[in-house]
Short mmCIF file of C-alpha atoms in Angstrom, two decimals:
data_model
loop_
_atom_site.label_atom_id
_atom_site.label_comp_id
_atom_site.label_asym_id
_atom_site.label_seq_id
_atom_site.Cartn_x
_atom_site.Cartn_y
_atom_site.Cartn_z
CA UNK Q 134 -0.10 0.10 0.02
CA UNK Q 135 1.00 3.63 -0.66
CA UNK Q 136 1.29 6.14 2.11
CA UNK Q 137 -0.37 9.26 1.72
CA UNK Q 138 0.65 10.94 4.97
CA UNK Q 139 3.94 10.07 6.66
CA UNK Q 140 4.72 11.84 10.03
CA UNK Q 141 8.35 11.48 11.38
CA UNK Q 142 9.28 12.20 14.99
CA UNK Q 143 7.24 15.30 14.95
CA UNK Q 144 7.24 17.70 18.01
CA UNK Q 145 5.20 21.02 18.29
CA UNK Q 146 5.05 23.15 21.35
CA UNK Q 147 2.74 26.17 21.82
CA UNK Q 148 3.80 29.84 22.60
CA UNK Q 149 2.87 29.41 26.17
CA UNK Q 150 5.20 26.57 26.47
CA UNK Q 151 2.71 23.67 26.27
CA UNK Q 152 4.01 20.47 24.57
CA UNK Q 153 1.59 19.31 22.50
CA UNK Q 154 3.15 16.73 20.28
CA UNK Q 155 6.33 14.88 21.61
CA UNK Q 156 7.56 12.76 18.88
CA UNK Q 157 4.77 11.54 16.65
CA UNK Q 158 5.60 8.84 14.13
CA UNK Q 159 2.64 7.90 11.86
CA UNK Q 160 2.10 6.37 8.36
CA UNK Q 161 -1.47 6.83 6.94
CA UNK Q 162 -2.13 4.65 3.89
CA UNK Q 163 -4.03 5.85 0.74
CA UNK Q 164 -7.72 5.36 0.54
CA UNK Q 165 -8.26 4.32 4.22
CA UNK Q 166 -10.57 5.46 6.84
CA UNK Q 167 -8.51 6.48 9.69
CA UNK Q 168 -9.78 7.37 13.31
CA UNK Q 169 -7.47 9.21 15.41
CA UNK Q 170 -8.53 8.57 18.95
CA UNK Q 171 -7.40 10.22 22.15
CA UNK Q 172 -8.65 12.03 25.37
CA UNK Q 173 -9.03 15.83 25.25
CA UNK Q 174 -5.89 17.60 25.13
CA UNK Q 175 -4.03 14.60 23.89
CA UNK Q 176 -2.79 16.53 20.58
CA UNK Q 177 -5.35 15.50 18.15
CA UNK Q 178 -6.21 18.75 16.61
CA UNK Q 179 -2.62 19.93 16.68
CA UNK Q 180 -1.53 17.01 14.70
CA UNK Q 181 -4.32 17.61 12.39
CA UNK Q 182 -3.55 21.29 11.66
CA UNK Q 183 0.09 19.78 10.43
CA UNK Q 184 -1.69 17.73 7.78
CA UNK Q 185 -2.84 20.96 6.42
CA UNK Q 186 0.20 22.89 6.66
CA UNK Q 187 -1.45 25.42 9.15
CA UNK Q 188 0.85 24.25 11.74
CA UNK Q 189 4.36 23.72 10.32
CA UNK Q 190 6.60 21.09 12.05
CA UNK Q 191 9.05 22.69 14.63
CA UNK Q 192 11.16 19.33 14.68
CA UNK Q 193 10.44 16.36 12.62
CA UNK Q 194 8.80 15.98 9.29
CA UNK Q 195 5.52 15.50 7.71
CA UNK Q 196 4.90 14.53 4.11
CA UNK Q 197 1.87 14.65 2.16
CA UNK Q 198 1.86 12.53 -0.85
CA UNK Q 199 5.54 12.73 -0.83
CA UNK Q 200 5.66 16.48 -0.38
CA UNK Q 201 7.47 17.61 2.70
CA UNK Q 202 5.29 20.08 4.56
CA UNK Q 203 7.13 23.44 4.67
CA UNK Q 204 6.51 26.95 4.48
CA UNK Q 205 7.02 26.81 0.65
CA UNK Q 206 4.83 24.08 0.08
CA UNK Q 207 2.05 25.01 2.27
CA UNK Q 208 -0.19 26.28 -0.58
CA UNK Q 209 0.23 23.25 -2.50
CA UNK Q 210 -0.48 20.89 0.30
CA UNK Q 211 -3.72 22.70 1.38
CA UNK Q 212 -4.99 21.81 -2.33
CA UNK Q 213 -4.27 18.16 -1.33
CA UNK Q 214 -5.54 17.96 1.86
CA UNK Q 215 -8.89 19.34 2.73
CA UNK Q 216 -9.63 20.27 6.51
CA UNK Q 217 -13.19 20.53 8.04
CA UNK Q 218 -13.20 22.36 11.25
CA UNK Q 219 -15.11 21.41 14.35
CA UNK Q 220 -17.44 24.38 14.46
CA UNK Q 221 -18.90 25.10 11.08
CA UNK Q 222 -19.22 28.96 12.09
CA UNK Q 223 -15.45 29.21 11.88
CA UNK Q 224 -15.45 28.09 8.58
CA UNK Q 225 -18.56 29.50 6.74
CA UNK Q 226 -18.31 33.34 6.31
CA UNK Q 227 -20.03 34.24 2.99
CA UNK Q 228 -23.47 35.76 2.42
CA UNK Q 229 -24.69 32.51 0.42
CA UNK Q 230 -23.98 28.91 0.55
CA UNK Q 231 -22.92 28.95 -2.99
CA UNK Q 232 -20.36 31.88 -2.35
CA UNK Q 233 -18.84 29.89 0.46
CA UNK Q 234 -18.44 26.60 -1.42
CA UNK Q 235 -16.89 28.58 -4.18
CA UNK Q 236 -14.13 30.15 -1.90
CA UNK Q 237 -11.62 27.37 -2.02
CA UNK Q 238 -11.71 26.82 -5.89
CA UNK Q 239 -11.50 30.59 -6.45
CA UNK Q 240 -8.53 30.78 -4.26
CA UNK Q 241 -7.12 28.12 -6.49
CA UNK Q 242 -7.25 30.40 -9.38
CA UNK Q 243 -9.62 27.99 -11.57
CA UNK Q 244 -12.01 29.31 -14.24
CA UNK Q 245 -15.49 30.44 -13.44
CA UNK Q 246 -17.01 27.50 -15.37
CA UNK Q 247 -14.88 25.18 -13.46
CA UNK Q 248 -15.49 26.75 -10.20
CA UNK Q 249 -19.44 26.55 -11.03
CA UNK Q 250 -19.22 22.83 -11.83
CA UNK Q 251 -17.16 22.02 -8.81
CA UNK Q 252 -19.51 23.90 -6.41
CA UNK Q 253 -22.60 22.12 -7.93
CA UNK Q 254 -21.06 18.44 -7.65
CA UNK Q 255 -19.80 19.44 -4.06
CA UNK Q 256 -23.31 20.47 -3.01
CA UNK Q 257 -24.55 17.45 -4.65
CA UNK Q 258 -22.00 15.05 -2.70
CA UNK Q 259 -23.51 16.64 0.72
CA UNK Q 260 -27.13 16.61 -0.82
CA UNK Q 261 -27.88 20.14 0.02
CA UNK Q 262 -28.29 21.59 -3.90
CA UNK Q 263 -31.44 23.21 -2.64
CA UNK Q 264 -29.79 25.49 0.07
CA UNK Q 265 -27.33 26.91 -2.56
CA UNK Q 266 -28.72 30.51 -2.71
CA UNK Q 267 -29.57 30.61 1.20
CA UNK Q 268 -27.84 32.60 3.69
CA UNK Q 269 -25.51 30.06 5.91
CA UNK Q 270 -26.35 31.73 9.33
CA UNK Q 271 -30.01 30.77 8.75
CA UNK Q 272 -29.27 27.18 8.54
CA UNK Q 273 -29.37 24.46 11.08
CA UNK Q 274 -26.26 23.26 12.87
CA UNK Q 275 -26.42 19.97 10.78
CA UNK Q 276 -26.95 21.81 7.50
CA UNK Q 277 -24.01 24.22 8.26
CA UNK Q 278 -21.88 21.26 9.00
CA UNK Q 279 -22.69 19.89 5.33
CA UNK Q 280 -21.74 23.48 3.88
CA UNK Q 281 -18.50 23.12 5.57
CA UNK Q 282 -17.81 19.94 4.30
CA UNK Q 283 -19.03 21.01 0.80
CA UNK Q 284 -16.51 23.83 1.06
CA UNK Q 285 -13.82 21.59 1.34
CA UNK Q 286 -14.90 18.96 -1.28
CA UNK Q 287 -15.19 21.63 -3.97
CA UNK Q 288 -11.35 21.81 -3.79
CA UNK Q 289 -11.19 17.95 -4.79
CA UNK Q 290 -8.51 17.16 -2.30
CA UNK Q 291 -7.33 13.42 -2.24
CA UNK Q 292 -7.32 13.37 1.56
CA UNK Q 293 -10.13 14.97 3.68
CA UNK Q 294 -9.57 15.58 7.48
CA UNK Q 295 -12.45 16.35 9.92
CA UNK Q 296 -12.01 17.38 13.56
CA UNK Q 297 -14.84 15.89 15.70
CA UNK Q 298 -17.13 15.82 12.80
CA UNK Q 299 -20.01 14.44 14.81
CA UNK Q 300 -19.99 16.57 17.81
CA UNK Q 301 -23.47 18.20 18.49
CA UNK Q 302 -25.17 16.48 15.47
CA UNK Q 303 -28.46 14.96 15.98
CA UNK Q 304 -28.92 11.17 15.23
CA UNK Q 305 -30.27 11.82 11.74
CA UNK Q 306 -27.25 14.34 11.04
CA UNK Q 307 -24.73 11.74 12.16
CA UNK Q 308 -26.48 9.13 9.91
CA UNK Q 309 -26.26 11.25 6.79
CA UNK Q 310 -22.68 12.35 7.75
CA UNK Q 311 -21.82 8.89 8.00
CA UNK Q 312 -23.16 7.99 4.46
CA UNK Q 313 -21.34 11.00 3.03
CA UNK Q 314 -18.22 9.82 4.43
CA UNK Q 315 -18.81 6.30 3.06
CA UNK Q 316 -19.50 7.89 -0.34
CA UNK Q 317 -16.01 9.63 -0.15
CA UNK Q 318 -14.16 6.70 0.76
CA UNK Q 319 -15.78 4.69 -2.15
CA UNK Q 320 -14.50 7.46 -4.40
CA UNK Q 321 -10.99 6.49 -3.19
CA UNK Q 322 -10.36 9.57 -0.99
CA UNK Q 323 -8.53 8.95 2.38
CA UNK Q 324 -10.62 10.25 5.04
CA UNK Q 325 -9.09 11.03 8.42
CA UNK Q 326 -11.16 11.89 11.46
CA UNK Q 327 -10.31 12.96 15.16
CA UNK Q 328 -12.51 11.83 17.78
CA UNK Q 329 -12.95 10.50 21.16
CA UNK Q 330 -16.24 8.50 20.04
CA UNK Q 331 -15.01 4.90 20.31
CA UNK Q 332 -18.48 3.53 19.11
CA UNK Q 333 -18.26 5.64 15.85
CA UNK Q 334 -14.65 4.58 15.51
CA UNK Q 335 -15.52 0.90 15.70
CA UNK Q 336 -18.34 1.26 13.30
CA UNK Q 337 -16.55 3.37 10.73
CA UNK Q 338 -12.93 3.16 10.57
CA UNK Q 339 -10.65 0.47 9.20
CA UNK Q 340 -7.66 2.27 10.70
CA UNK Q 341 -7.11 3.33 14.29
CA UNK Q 342 -4.51 5.60 15.84
CA UNK Q 343 -4.62 6.10 19.64
CA UNK Q 344 -2.89 9.25 20.80
CA UNK Q 345 -2.02 9.84 24.32
CA UNK Q 346 0.01 12.92 25.94
CA UNK Q 347 1.28 14.04 22.45
CA UNK Q 348 2.39 10.40 21.42
CA UNK Q 349 1.14 7.61 19.21
CA UNK Q 350 0.26 5.03 21.96
CA UNK Q 351 -1.14 2.35 19.58
CA UNK Q 352 -1.80 2.01 15.76
CA UNK Q 353 -3.38 -0.59 13.89
CA UNK Q 354 -6.74 -2.29 13.08
CA UNK Q 355 -9.71 -2.09 15.02
CA UNK Q 356 -8.64 -4.81 17.39
CA UNK Q 357 -6.78 -2.10 19.10
CA UNK Q 358 -10.27 -0.89 20.60
CA UNK Q 359 -10.87 -4.12 22.60
CA UNK Q 360 -7.12 -3.96 23.81
CA UNK Q 361 -7.66 -3.51 27.73
CA UNK Q 362 -4.16 -2.02 28.22
CA UNK Q 363 -4.54 0.73 25.28
CA UNK Q 364 -8.05 1.80 26.32
CA UNK Q 365 -6.98 2.30 30.15
CA UNK Q 366 -3.76 4.11 29.38
CA UNK Q 367 -5.45 6.26 26.59
CA UNK Q 368 -8.37 7.19 29.17
CA UNK Q 369 -10.86 5.90 26.61
CA UNK Q 370 -13.53 3.18 26.92
CA UNK Q 371 -14.73 0.16 25.35
CA UNK Q 372 -17.14 0.34 22.56
CA UNK Q 373 -20.78 -0.24 23.96
CA UNK Q 374 -21.25 -3.27 22.16
CA UNK Q 375 -17.95 -4.83 23.41
CA UNK Q 376 -18.87 -3.78 26.95
CA UNK Q 377 -22.13 -5.97 26.74
CA UNK Q 378 -20.07 -8.76 25.58
CA UNK Q 379 -17.63 -8.50 28.17
CA UNK Q 380 -20.09 -9.75 30.82
CA UNK Q 381 -20.25 -13.07 28.81
CA UNK Q 382 -16.95 -14.97 29.13
CA UNK Q 383 -15.84 -16.13 25.66
CA UNK Q 384 -16.20 -19.76 25.11
CA UNK Q 385 -14.87 -19.14 21.60
CA UNK Q 386 -11.36 -18.08 20.72
CA UNK Q 387 -12.82 -15.33 18.63
CA UNK Q 388 -12.28 -11.61 19.78
CA UNK Q 389 -15.06 -9.81 21.21
CA UNK Q 390 -17.57 -8.04 18.97
CA UNK Q 391 -17.47 -4.31 18.61
CA UNK Q 392 -20.03 -3.23 16.21
CA UNK Q 393 -23.76 -3.66 15.93
CA UNK Q 394 -23.37 -6.18 12.95
CA UNK Q 395 -20.90 -8.28 14.65
CA UNK Q 396 -22.88 -8.50 17.83
CA UNK Q 397 -26.10 -9.65 15.95
CA UNK Q 398 -24.06 -12.37 14.17
CA UNK Q 399 -22.69 -13.45 17.46
CA UNK Q 400 -25.84 -13.45 19.33
CA UNK Q 401 -27.37 -15.56 16.47
CA UNK Q 402 -24.71 -17.97 16.69
CA UNK Q 403 -24.85 -18.28 20.59
CA UNK Q 404 -28.59 -18.82 20.61
CA UNK Q 405 -28.28 -21.52 18.04
CA UNK Q 406 -25.61 -23.17 20.33
CA UNK Q 407 -27.91 -23.14 23.37
CA UNK Q 408 -30.75 -24.31 21.66
CA UNK Z 275 -28.81 40.99 7.47
CA UNK Z 276 -31.53 40.33 9.72
CA UNK Z 277 -35.01 38.95 8.91
CA UNK Z 278 -36.97 42.17 8.96
CA UNK Z 279 -34.71 43.71 6.41
CA UNK Z 280 -34.32 40.62 4.36
CA UNK Z 281 -38.20 40.25 3.86
CA UNK Z 282 -38.50 43.91 3.06
CA UNK Z 283 -35.68 43.73 0.34
CA UNK Z 284 -37.53 40.79 -1.28
CA UNK Z 285 -40.51 43.04 -2.24
CA UNK Z 286 -40.48 44.65 -5.84
CA UNK Z 287 -41.06 48.09 -6.22
CA UNK Z 288 -39.43 50.56 -8.51
CA UNK Z 289 -36.89 51.56 -6.01
CA UNK Z 290 -36.22 47.82 -5.19
CA UNK Z 291 -35.25 47.33 -8.88
CA UNK Z 292 -33.08 50.38 -9.14
CA UNK Z 293 -29.32 49.38 -9.88
CA UNK Z 294 -27.59 49.08 -6.38
CA UNK Z 295 -24.73 51.51 -7.43
CA UNK Z 296 -27.16 54.15 -8.10
CA UNK Z 297 -28.78 53.75 -4.96
CA UNK Z 298 -25.74 53.67 -2.85
CA UNK Z 299 -24.42 56.87 -4.63
CA UNK Z 300 -27.73 58.67 -4.31
CA UNK Z 301 -28.12 57.75 -0.75
CA UNK Z 302 -24.52 58.88 0.29
CA UNK Z 303 -25.29 61.89 -1.76
CA UNK Z 304 -28.64 62.67 0.01
CA UNK Z 305 -26.73 62.18 3.37
CA UNK Z 306 -23.95 64.37 2.62
CA UNK Z 307 -26.18 67.38 1.41
CA UNK Z 308 -28.94 66.98 4.07
CA UNK Z 309 -26.00 66.90 6.95
CA UNK Z 310 -24.90 70.28 5.70
CA UNK Z 311 -28.36 71.64 6.09
CA UNK Z 312 -28.40 74.57 8.75
CA UNK Z 313 -32.29 74.86 9.33
CA UNK Z 314 -34.60 72.86 11.45
CA UNK Z 315 -37.27 73.11 8.73
CA UNK Z 316 -35.09 71.81 5.90
CA UNK Z 317 -33.89 69.02 7.89
CA UNK Z 318 -37.34 68.05 9.00
CA UNK Z 319 -38.70 68.25 5.36
CA UNK Z 320 -35.83 66.01 4.18
CA UNK Z 321 -36.70 63.35 7.17
CA UNK Z 322 -40.32 63.59 6.30
CA UNK Z 323 -39.58 62.99 2.53
CA UNK Z 324 -37.63 59.78 3.38
CA UNK Z 325 -40.26 58.56 5.72
CA UNK Z 326 -42.82 59.05 2.70
CA UNK Z 327 -40.57 57.19 0.36
CA UNK Z 328 -40.22 54.50 3.14
CA UNK Z 329 -43.99 54.33 3.30
CA UNK Z 330 -44.32 54.04 -0.42
CA UNK Z 331 -42.08 51.06 -0.82
CA UNK Z 332 -44.25 49.14 1.47
CA UNK Z 333 -42.18 49.65 4.89
CA UNK Z 334 -44.18 49.34 7.93
CA UNK Z 335 -43.19 52.76 9.80
CA UNK Z 336 -43.73 51.36 13.39
CA UNK Z 337 -40.98 48.76 13.51
CA UNK Z 338 -38.73 51.26 11.69
CA UNK Z 339 -39.36 53.83 14.65
CA UNK Z 340 -38.67 51.28 17.10
CA UNK Z 341 -35.37 50.54 15.50
CA UNK Z 342 -34.65 54.28 15.46
CA UNK Z 343 -35.16 54.53 18.98
CA UNK Z 344 -32.33 52.02 19.72
CA UNK Z 345 -29.85 54.12 17.29
CA UNK Z 346 -30.84 57.33 18.96
CA UNK Z 347 -29.90 55.68 22.41
CA UNK Z 348 -26.13 56.16 21.20
CA UNK Z 349 -26.56 59.58 19.55
CA UNK Z 350 -28.69 60.62 22.49
CA UNK Z 351 -25.81 60.79 24.86
CA UNK Z 352 -23.88 63.14 22.56
CA UNK Z 353 -27.04 65.22 22.20
CA UNK Z 354 -27.49 65.55 25.80
CA UNK Z 355 -24.15 66.92 26.42
CA UNK Z 356 -24.20 69.63 23.67
CA UNK Z 357 -26.40 72.29 25.49
CA UNK Z 358 -23.72 71.87 28.42
CA UNK Z 359 -20.61 72.45 26.49
CA UNK Z 360 -21.76 75.00 24.06
CA UNK Z 361 -21.03 78.49 24.97
CA UNK Z 362 -23.68 81.08 24.59
CA UNK Z 363 -26.87 82.47 26.33
CA UNK Z 364 -27.72 80.80 29.43
CA UNK Z 365 -31.09 79.23 29.80
CA UNK Z 366 -30.74 76.80 32.80
CA UNK Z 367 -28.05 77.00 35.57
CA UNK Z 368 -27.34 74.90 38.47
CA UNK Z 369 -24.88 75.84 41.26
CA UNK Z 370 -23.15 72.64 42.88
CA UNK Z 371 -20.79 74.10 45.32
CA UNK Z 372 -18.14 75.62 43.54
CA UNK Z 373 -18.99 73.88 40.07
CA UNK Z 374 -21.77 75.59 38.02
CA UNK Z 375 -23.35 73.68 35.26
CA UNK Z 376 -25.32 75.80 32.82
CA UNK Z 377 -27.07 75.02 29.58
CA UNK Z 378 -27.37 77.31 26.78
CA UNK Z 379 -29.79 78.40 24.14
CA UNK Z 380 -26.94 77.71 21.23
CA UNK Z 381 -26.24 74.30 22.70
CA UNK Z 382 -29.99 73.08 22.54
CA UNK Z 383 -30.30 74.51 19.06
CA UNK Z 384 -27.00 72.59 18.03
CA UNK Z 385 -28.51 69.51 19.67
CA UNK Z 386 -31.60 69.42 17.77
CA UNK Z 387 -29.46 70.18 14.74
CA UNK Z 388 -27.57 67.10 15.42
CA UNK Z 389 -30.63 65.02 16.04
CA UNK Z 390 -32.19 65.90 13.13
CA UNK Z 391 -29.05 65.26 10.98
CA UNK Z 392 -28.47 61.90 12.51
CA UNK Z 393 -32.22 61.06 12.10
CA UNK Z 394 -32.19 61.68 8.33
CA UNK Z 395 -29.08 59.88 7.79
CA UNK Z 396 -30.20 56.83 9.54
CA UNK Z 397 -33.53 56.99 7.72
CA UNK Z 398 -31.56 57.21 4.47
CA UNK Z 399 -29.59 54.21 5.06
CA UNK Z 400 -32.74 52.53 6.42
CA UNK Z 401 -34.23 53.03 2.88
CA UNK Z 402 -31.23 51.60 1.36
CA UNK Z 403 -31.36 48.54 3.58
CA UNK Z 404 -35.14 48.17 3.27
CA UNK Z 405 -35.03 48.04 -0.56
CA UNK Z 406 -31.73 46.28 -1.16
CA UNK Z 407 -30.72 42.91 -0.17
CA UNK Z 408 -27.40 43.01 1.80
CA UNK Z 409 -25.69 40.81 -0.41
CA UNK Z 410 -26.68 43.31 -3.20
CA UNK Z 411 -25.37 46.09 -1.27
CA UNK Z 412 -22.06 44.49 -0.80
CA UNK Z 413 -21.71 43.62 -4.46
CA UNK Z 414 -22.74 47.34 -5.08
CA UNK Z 415 -19.63 48.39 -3.12
CA UNK Z 416 -17.40 46.10 -4.93
CA UNK Z 417 -18.84 47.27 -8.29
CA UNK Z 418 -18.12 50.76 -7.02
CA UNK Z 419 -14.37 49.63 -6.62
CA UNK Z 420 -14.51 50.29 -2.91
CA UNK Z 421 -11.23 48.81 -1.52
CA UNK Z 422 -11.72 45.06 -1.03
CA UNK Z 423 -10.58 45.08 2.51
CA UNK Z 424 -13.22 47.51 3.61
CA UNK Z 425 -16.02 45.56 1.65
CA UNK Z 426 -14.45 42.23 3.59
CA UNK Z 427 -14.54 44.09 6.89
CA UNK Z 428 -18.19 44.93 6.54
CA UNK Z 429 -19.03 41.39 5.34
CA UNK Z 430 -17.49 40.03 8.18
CA UNK Z 431 -18.90 42.17 10.86
CA UNK Z 432 -22.48 41.43 9.75
CA UNK Z 433 -21.70 37.75 9.39
CA UNK Z 434 -20.16 37.45 12.93
CA UNK Z 435 -22.50 39.89 14.70
CA UNK Z 436 -25.13 37.35 14.79
CA UNK Z 437 -22.69 34.46 15.98
CA UNK Z 438 -21.47 36.84 18.80
CA UNK Z 439 -24.93 37.65 19.52
CA UNK Z 440 -26.02 34.05 20.03
CA UNK Z 441 -22.79 33.60 22.17
CA UNK Z 442 -23.66 36.45 24.32
CA UNK Z 443 -27.07 34.93 24.67
CA UNK Z 444 -25.94 31.85 25.85
CA UNK Z 445 -23.55 33.24 28.34
CA UNK Z 446 -26.29 35.38 29.89
CA UNK Z 447 -28.51 32.24 30.14
CA UNK Z 448 -25.67 30.37 31.86
CA UNK Z 449 -25.19 33.02 34.35
CA UNK Z 450 -28.97 33.37 34.88
CA UNK Z 451 -28.78 29.35 35.53
CA UNK Z 452 -26.38 29.90 38.13
CA UNK Z 453 -28.82 32.30 39.95
CA UNK Z 454 -27.57 35.69 38.75
CA UNK Z 455 -30.18 38.32 38.65
CA UNK Z 456 -30.04 40.26 35.28
CA UNK Z 457 -31.93 43.08 36.51
CA UNK Z 458 -29.64 44.16 39.43
CA UNK Z 459 -28.47 47.73 39.36
CA UNK Z 460 -24.97 48.02 37.79
CA UNK Z 461 -24.03 50.47 40.68
CA UNK Z 462 -23.63 47.17 42.72
CA UNK Z 463 -19.94 46.46 42.75
CA UNK Z 464 -20.69 42.60 42.27
CA UNK Z 465 -22.89 43.23 39.40
CA UNK Z 466 -20.47 45.51 37.63
CA UNK Z 467 -17.71 43.12 37.95
CA UNK Z 468 -19.82 40.37 36.42
CA UNK Z 469 -20.56 42.53 33.49
CA UNK Z 470 -17.09 43.63 32.96
CA UNK Z 471 -15.92 40.02 32.91
CA UNK Z 472 -18.58 39.02 30.68
CA UNK Z 473 -17.53 41.53 28.22
CA UNK Z 474 -13.76 40.74 28.51
CA UNK Z 475 -14.58 37.09 28.08
CA UNK Z 476 -16.58 38.14 24.91
CA UNK Z 477 -13.66 39.96 23.66
CA UNK Z 478 -11.22 37.20 24.08
CA UNK Z 479 -13.51 34.69 22.54
CA UNK Z 480 -14.00 36.81 19.47
CA UNK Z 481 -10.21 37.08 19.09
CA UNK Z 482 -9.82 33.38 19.23
CA UNK Z 483 -12.63 32.89 16.99
CA UNK Z 484 -11.19 35.46 14.51
CA UNK Z 485 -7.86 33.26 14.74
CA UNK Z 486 -10.04 30.08 13.95
CA UNK Z 487 -11.87 31.67 11.19
CA UNK Z 488 -8.54 32.80 9.53
CA UNK Z 489 -7.09 29.32 9.84
CA UNK Z 490 -10.09 27.86 8.10
CA UNK Z 491 -9.70 30.35 5.30
CA UNK Z 492 -6.08 29.62 5.04
CA UNK Z 493 -7.00 25.94 5.09
CA UNK Z 494 -9.03 26.57 1.78
CA UNK Z 495 -6.12 28.32 0.05
CA UNK Z 496 -6.68 31.99 1.15
CA UNK Z 497 -3.61 34.18 0.43
CA UNK Z 498 -4.69 37.37 2.01
CA UNK Z 499 -6.50 40.48 0.59
CA UNK Z 500 -4.63 41.57 -2.58
CA UNK Z 501 -3.12 38.42 -3.52
CA UNK Z 502 -6.31 36.86 -4.87
CA UNK Z 503 -8.51 39.51 -3.46
CA UNK Z 504 -11.85 39.53 -4.94
CA UNK Z 505 -13.15 35.86 -4.40
CA UNK Z 506 -16.35 36.86 -6.00
CA UNK Z 507 -16.47 37.57 -9.62
CA UNK Z 508 -18.24 40.90 -10.70
CA UNK Z 509 -19.89 40.71 -14.01
CA UNK Z 510 -19.16 43.71 -15.76
CA UNK Z 511 -22.11 43.34 -18.25
CA UNK Z 512 -24.44 44.92 -16.02
CA UNK Z 513 -24.61 48.41 -17.11
CA UNK Z 514 -26.34 51.22 -15.31
CA UNK Z 515 -29.69 52.27 -17.18
CA UNK Z 516 -30.70 55.86 -17.79
CA UNK Z 517 -33.94 55.23 -15.83
CA UNK Z 518 -31.87 54.32 -12.79
CA UNK Z 519 -29.69 57.40 -13.24
CA UNK Z 520 -32.62 59.63 -13.48
CA UNK Z 521 -34.33 58.15 -10.30
CA UNK Z 522 -30.99 58.74 -8.42
CA UNK Z 523 -30.73 62.20 -9.75
CA UNK Z 524 -34.30 63.07 -8.63
CA UNK Z 525 -33.67 61.68 -5.15
CA UNK Z 526 -30.44 63.81 -4.70
CA UNK Z 527 -32.29 66.75 -6.20
CA UNK Z 528 -34.93 66.68 -3.62
CA UNK Z 529 -32.36 67.48 -0.82
CA UNK Z 530 -30.25 69.74 -2.98
CA UNK Z 531 -33.39 71.94 -3.62
CA UNK Z 532 -33.87 72.07 0.29
CA UNK Z 533 -30.33 73.04 0.35
CA UNK Z 534 -30.78 75.89 -2.32
CA UNK Z 535 -33.89 77.09 -0.72
CA UNK Z 536 -31.83 77.47 2.55
CA UNK Z 537 -28.98 78.96 0.82
CA UNK Z 538 -31.33 81.58 -0.87
CA UNK Z 539 -32.79 82.37 2.49
CA UNK Z 540 -36.35 81.32 1.57
CA UNK Z 541 -36.52 78.83 4.41
CA UNK Z 542 -34.50 78.64 7.74
#
């Protein structure tokens, strides 16, 4: 597999002296769905800002599609990596949805026809074509979130990063956002989210990175989420589904289920066994 | 802009349909000329004219007046000061120990003049807002080649005014939830402290938000005003029609004629 983001010995401190990143090493493969997990203040957001060249490495290196992230390459990097911020009000500032979604492509210096085409397809991708002429500040939170995502999609980045994308969304909003993210990964995009929602990571991601205190604590497939040592050290919790099965000592050698689908399969099998 | 003006600006009258550039220029012209008027009568006629036009384009007058009351709170403070700081014939005087406070006729006249000027300027801007969508006004500024940075500042102010307003409402609610009485007198030291802290926190939050907004703009390839400055293309094809210009001239001529009548000593 090809890596699209590589992080080597990355250190970063804020002006007030807070050391946010203390030697991060990380590879993100192309077309994967990555969940970066960690408690509040672990350094998730600080790390994400490096992928978009909004933070530049103070020590160590970050490579995006073999391009080293530096002051010189920051603009190019930003066209390859789209970043969706946690609070859509931070991101959306124009008078209409259409204007806001065209902000990125216009900054890229594209022709008006190209901008128009990209805006239309981005609005379609997040299913808000009907809101194009609306003023963003009259929209609901979930709708604003979609505008924010469309604003990034219109730049057609290969890598899309979302900081706590599910925070404050209602169940339906969560559901449609998951569908949007699925669409994106089906198109071959690399999607990286930062979250502390283990259930969501279990359901959605195929690659897990756990960050604790500015370092990578564990990295791998979803089985990390049921590793008691990792979970405890990272101040996280088991996925809800797993918590239920922990109460039933496993007579099988299989790992504990962690998604609803896995749980259903397991329960069906267990009921056959006891019948 | 808020819903009130947004709804109004969706109506269709001759004035709504006028070219935005013409409207901006004629409103600015109207304000410039009417604020140079010296007579109460001239200013009052100007203000009445604006009221009539507002009424003609279908604006309900009472909400407008309520809105005016808010703006006059700010102007009012200044107006209240004038009678006391302008030298002239005393009409009122208080002796407070060694300190003597007196109001003068000249001061009162000046205050009324200032009030009327403020009134007609605000009414003129209200007319622009009531007949033109905010976005149209912004585009109009751009078409008039107003520096992009100024247009952006106006745009951002309006955009984040509502976000800050929501934030303030939430903070007030949270304070109330912890038993704070909103109607306390601000002479109370504790209440004063709470209010100052609230304002300070709001300032800090705005600053932090500004940083995040800027970050989010950079993330989408923004390079600063000037480098790729106008992020919205302006169509050059829209030419001003003769009819638009005539309406604009007519509007400005109204106040100009008052000015001329005043200069000729006919009114005032």
